[in-house]
Short mmCIF file of C-alpha atoms in Angstrom, two decimals:
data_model
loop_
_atom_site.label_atom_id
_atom_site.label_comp_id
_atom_site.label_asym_id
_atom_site.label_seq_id
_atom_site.Cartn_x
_atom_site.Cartn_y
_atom_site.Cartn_z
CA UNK A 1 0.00 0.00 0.00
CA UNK A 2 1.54 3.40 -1.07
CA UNK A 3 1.84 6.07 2.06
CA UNK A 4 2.63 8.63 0.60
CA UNK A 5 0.77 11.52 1.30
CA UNK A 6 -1.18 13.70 -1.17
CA UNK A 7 -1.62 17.62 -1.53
CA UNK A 8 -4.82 18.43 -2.40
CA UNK A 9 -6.04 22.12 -3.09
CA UNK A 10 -9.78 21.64 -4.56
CA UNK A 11 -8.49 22.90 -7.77
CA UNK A 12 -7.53 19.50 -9.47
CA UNK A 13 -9.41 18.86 -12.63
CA UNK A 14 -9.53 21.34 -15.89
CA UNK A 15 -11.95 21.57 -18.69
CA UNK A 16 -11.93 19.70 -21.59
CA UNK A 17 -12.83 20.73 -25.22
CA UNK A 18 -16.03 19.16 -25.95
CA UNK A 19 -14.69 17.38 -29.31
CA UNK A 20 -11.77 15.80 -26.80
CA UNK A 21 -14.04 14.80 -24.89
CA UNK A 22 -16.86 13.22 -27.67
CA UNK A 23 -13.84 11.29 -28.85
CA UNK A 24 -12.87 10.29 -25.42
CA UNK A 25 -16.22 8.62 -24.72
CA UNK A 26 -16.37 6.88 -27.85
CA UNK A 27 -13.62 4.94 -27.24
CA UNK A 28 -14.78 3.36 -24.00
CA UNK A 29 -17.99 3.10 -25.71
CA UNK A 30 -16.50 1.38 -28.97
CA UNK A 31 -14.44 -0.73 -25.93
CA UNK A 32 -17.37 -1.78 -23.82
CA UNK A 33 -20.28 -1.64 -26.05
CA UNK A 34 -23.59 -2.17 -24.24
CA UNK A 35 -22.38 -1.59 -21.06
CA UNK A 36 -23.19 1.73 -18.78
CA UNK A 37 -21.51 4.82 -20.31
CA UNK A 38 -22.82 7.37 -17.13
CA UNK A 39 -23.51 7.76 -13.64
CA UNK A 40 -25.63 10.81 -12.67
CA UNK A 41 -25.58 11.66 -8.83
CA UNK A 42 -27.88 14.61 -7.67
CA UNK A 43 -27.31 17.83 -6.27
CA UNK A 44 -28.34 17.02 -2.71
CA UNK A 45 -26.09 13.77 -2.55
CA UNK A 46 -22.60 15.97 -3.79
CA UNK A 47 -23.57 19.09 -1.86
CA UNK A 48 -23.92 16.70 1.27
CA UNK A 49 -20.26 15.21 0.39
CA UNK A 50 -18.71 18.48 -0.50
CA UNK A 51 -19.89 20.79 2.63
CA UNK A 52 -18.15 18.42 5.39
CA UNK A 53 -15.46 19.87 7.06
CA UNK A 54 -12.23 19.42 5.28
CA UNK A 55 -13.81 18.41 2.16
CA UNK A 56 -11.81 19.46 -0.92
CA UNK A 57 -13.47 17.24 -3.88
CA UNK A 58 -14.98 14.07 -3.92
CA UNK A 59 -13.03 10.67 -5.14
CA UNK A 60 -15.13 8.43 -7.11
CA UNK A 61 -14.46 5.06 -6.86
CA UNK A 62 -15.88 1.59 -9.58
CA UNK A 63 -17.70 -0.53 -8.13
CA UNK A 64 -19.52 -4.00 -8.85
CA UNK A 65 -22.66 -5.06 -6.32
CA UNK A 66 -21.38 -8.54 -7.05
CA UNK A 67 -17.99 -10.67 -6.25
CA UNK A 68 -17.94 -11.74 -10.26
CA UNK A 69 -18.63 -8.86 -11.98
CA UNK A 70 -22.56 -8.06 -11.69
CA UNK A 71 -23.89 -4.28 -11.86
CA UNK A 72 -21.41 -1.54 -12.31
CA UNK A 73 -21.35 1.05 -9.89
CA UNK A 74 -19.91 4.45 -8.58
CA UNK A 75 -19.34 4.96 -5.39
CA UNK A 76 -18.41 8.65 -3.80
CA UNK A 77 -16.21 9.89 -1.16
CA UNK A 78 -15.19 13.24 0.40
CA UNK A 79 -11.35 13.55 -0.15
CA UNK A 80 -9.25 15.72 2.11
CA UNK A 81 -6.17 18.10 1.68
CA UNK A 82 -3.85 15.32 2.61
CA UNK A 83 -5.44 12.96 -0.02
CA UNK A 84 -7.06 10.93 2.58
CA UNK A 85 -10.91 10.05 1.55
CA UNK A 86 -13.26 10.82 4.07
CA UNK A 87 -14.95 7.74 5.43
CA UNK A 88 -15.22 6.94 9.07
CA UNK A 89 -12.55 3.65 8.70
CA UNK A 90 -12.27 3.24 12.90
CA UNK A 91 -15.71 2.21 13.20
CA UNK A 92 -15.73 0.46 10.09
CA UNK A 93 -12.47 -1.62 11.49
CA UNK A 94 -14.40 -1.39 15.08
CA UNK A 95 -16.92 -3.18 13.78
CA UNK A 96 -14.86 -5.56 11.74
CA UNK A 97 -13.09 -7.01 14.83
CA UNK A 98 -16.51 -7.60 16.66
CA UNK A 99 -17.35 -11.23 16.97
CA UNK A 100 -20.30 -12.33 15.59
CA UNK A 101 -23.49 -11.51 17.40
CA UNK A 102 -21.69 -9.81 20.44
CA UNK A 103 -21.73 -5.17 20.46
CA UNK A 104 -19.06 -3.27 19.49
CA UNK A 105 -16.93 -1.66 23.31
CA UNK A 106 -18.32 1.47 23.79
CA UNK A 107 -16.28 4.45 24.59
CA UNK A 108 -14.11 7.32 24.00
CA UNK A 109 -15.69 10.42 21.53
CA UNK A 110 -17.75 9.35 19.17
CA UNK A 111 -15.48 9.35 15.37
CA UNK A 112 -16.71 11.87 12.77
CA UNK A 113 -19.73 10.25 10.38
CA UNK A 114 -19.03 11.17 7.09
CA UNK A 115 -21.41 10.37 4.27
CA UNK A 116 -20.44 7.79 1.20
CA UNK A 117 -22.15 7.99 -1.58
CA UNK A 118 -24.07 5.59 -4.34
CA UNK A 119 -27.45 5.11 -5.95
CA UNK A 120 -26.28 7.00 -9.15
CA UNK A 121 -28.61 6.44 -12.07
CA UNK A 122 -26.64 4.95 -14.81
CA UNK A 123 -26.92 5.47 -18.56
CA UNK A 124 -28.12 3.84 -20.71
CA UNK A 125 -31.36 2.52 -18.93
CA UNK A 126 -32.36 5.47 -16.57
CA UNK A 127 -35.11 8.29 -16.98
CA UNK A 128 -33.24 11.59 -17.99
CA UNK A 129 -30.10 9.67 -19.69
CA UNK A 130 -29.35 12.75 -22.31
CA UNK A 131 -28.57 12.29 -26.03
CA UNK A 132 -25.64 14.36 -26.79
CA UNK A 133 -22.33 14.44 -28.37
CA UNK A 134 -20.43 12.53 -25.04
CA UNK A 135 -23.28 9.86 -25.01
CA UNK A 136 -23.14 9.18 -29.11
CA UNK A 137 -26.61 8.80 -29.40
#
């Protein structure tokens, strides 16, 4: 696992021509035909994300609901200055060293809740997938 620390400043990420981009899209689309070319998260889900403290952008990360492939997904995190995402990983190890139906100790100040994020709406296959020059349709 790499340790090495990050320095993020909320600016990373530029604009891309839209032709750039169109041709961008076509190649994973001409890669992985029939497969899900978008994710669309809402407003309320990234403004959630991107107003906790120390937020800077949000990582996305690929997903699959399934060991063997199954339904692609995106999942969302907060990321912080130092690169770190934001997810609350003490409880989440907490709870991973509980035995089986016994409760976690309880204890010490409670660990910052930060909110991960899913239930995009993919494209193709979703109300309000657009047609447009980055979807080829």
């Amino acid at each position: 696992m790499e340790n090495r620390k990050s320095h993020l400043n909320g600016r990373e990420g530029s604009p891309i021509d839209l032709k750039l981009a169109a041709s961008w899209t076509k190649h994973y689309r001409d890669r992985h035909p029939g497969e899900t070319i978008s994710q669309f998260f809402g407003k309320e889900i990234l403004e959630k994300i991107l107003s906790q403290p120390g937020c800077l952008g949000i990582r996305f990360y690929y997903a699959y609901d399934e060991p063997r492939g199954g339904k692609k997904h995106l999942i969302i995190t907060g990321a912080m200055a130092d690169g770190t995402d934001q997810i609350h990983a003490e409880a989440f190890e907490a709870e991973a060293a509980v035995a089986p139906g016994t409760a976690p100790l309880m204890g010490g100040t409670a660990p910052q809740i930060y909110t991960v994020g899913e239930m995009s709406t993919p494209c193709p296959g979703s109300p309000g997938c657009p047609t447009n020059a980055l979807t080829g349709l």
